[in-house]
XYZ file of C-alpha atoms in Angstrom:
100
model
C -78.822 34.606 -49.627
C -76.167 34.348 -52.292
C -73.939 31.276 -52.188
C -70.715 30.222 -53.860
C -69.130 26.821 -54.315
C -65.503 26.187 -53.503
C -64.623 25.673 -57.161
C -65.754 29.255 -57.808
C -63.603 30.791 -55.088
C -60.603 28.739 -56.221
C -61.043 30.059 -59.770
C -61.224 33.631 -58.466
C -58.118 33.113 -56.334
C -56.269 31.588 -59.307
C -57.235 34.614 -61.410
C -55.824 36.933 -58.722
C -59.207 38.613 -58.285
C -59.530 41.129 -55.442
C -61.573 39.204 -52.899
C -62.876 40.295 -49.535
C -63.200 37.156 -47.437
C -64.352 37.029 -43.829
C -63.548 33.887 -41.843
C -66.001 33.634 -38.934
C -64.462 30.567 -37.260
C -62.995 30.602 -33.767
C -59.296 31.314 -33.082
C -58.384 27.643 -32.626
C -59.969 26.749 -35.987
C -58.262 29.587 -37.853
C -54.928 28.486 -36.404
C -55.245 25.377 -38.596
C -55.282 27.484 -41.755
C -57.223 30.111 -43.650
C -58.007 31.040 -47.233
C -55.220 33.366 -48.421
C -56.118 37.004 -47.773
C -59.086 36.262 -45.515
C -59.865 38.516 -42.586
C -60.613 36.720 -39.320
C -63.679 38.019 -37.474
C -65.153 35.342 -35.211
C -68.928 35.075 -35.546
C -69.637 36.290 -32.035
C -67.569 39.437 -32.538
C -69.151 40.620 -35.793
C -71.618 43.072 -34.175
C -68.768 44.783 -32.337
C -66.500 44.876 -35.394
C -68.864 46.169 -38.099
C -66.789 49.349 -38.332
C -63.939 47.245 -39.766
C -66.057 46.343 -42.802
C -66.755 48.476 -45.860
C -70.396 48.297 -46.979
C -69.352 49.179 -50.532
C -67.351 45.942 -50.919
C -68.738 42.464 -51.628
C -67.717 39.921 -49.001
C -67.418 36.140 -49.134
C -68.077 34.618 -45.706
C -66.606 31.272 -44.653
C -66.703 28.996 -41.612
C -65.993 25.296 -41.092
C -69.018 23.817 -42.884
C -71.263 26.708 -43.960
C -73.713 27.100 -41.074
C -72.082 29.853 -39.059
C -71.180 31.739 -42.209
C -74.838 31.570 -43.295
C -75.799 33.138 -39.957
C -73.156 35.826 -40.436
C -74.426 36.486 -43.964
C -78.000 36.920 -42.713
C -76.829 39.352 -40.026
C -74.690 41.353 -42.454
C -77.346 41.377 -45.204
C -79.815 42.869 -42.725
C -77.328 45.710 -42.259
C -76.924 46.404 -45.964
C -73.794 44.396 -46.764
C -73.328 42.474 -50.021
C -72.353 39.008 -48.803
C -71.991 35.521 -50.272
C -71.846 32.330 -48.222
C -69.162 29.792 -49.161
C -71.061 26.502 -49.333
C -69.426 23.677 -47.428
C -66.971 26.080 -45.771
C -63.378 25.147 -45.111
C -64.187 21.438 -45.186
C -65.166 21.733 -48.844
C -62.368 24.212 -49.609
C -59.696 21.942 -48.157
C -61.252 18.975 -49.966
C -61.030 20.802 -53.308
C -57.373 21.641 -52.683
C -56.617 17.942 -52.216
C -58.054 17.176 -55.664
C -56.299 19.968 -57.563
């Protein structure tokens, strides 16, 4: 499984790269904030929402700490998607923002 550190995604966001980010956290977690441009698809709903994803696009998958997004990546990889897990999830992402 491909992984990415938060410093990498911040650099891509700063460079205005076209990113396809899936946030697999629950509604109450997403209400506290998301990465700009991310699409919210809670982990448990991914099988029912596959038609919303484009298999030709590379996705970055994020959750709170990296575990659920790793599960989502495994599921999506098995179905032919190009996915990268954001290591440390939103905890690491928010931590990096504090140090910028």
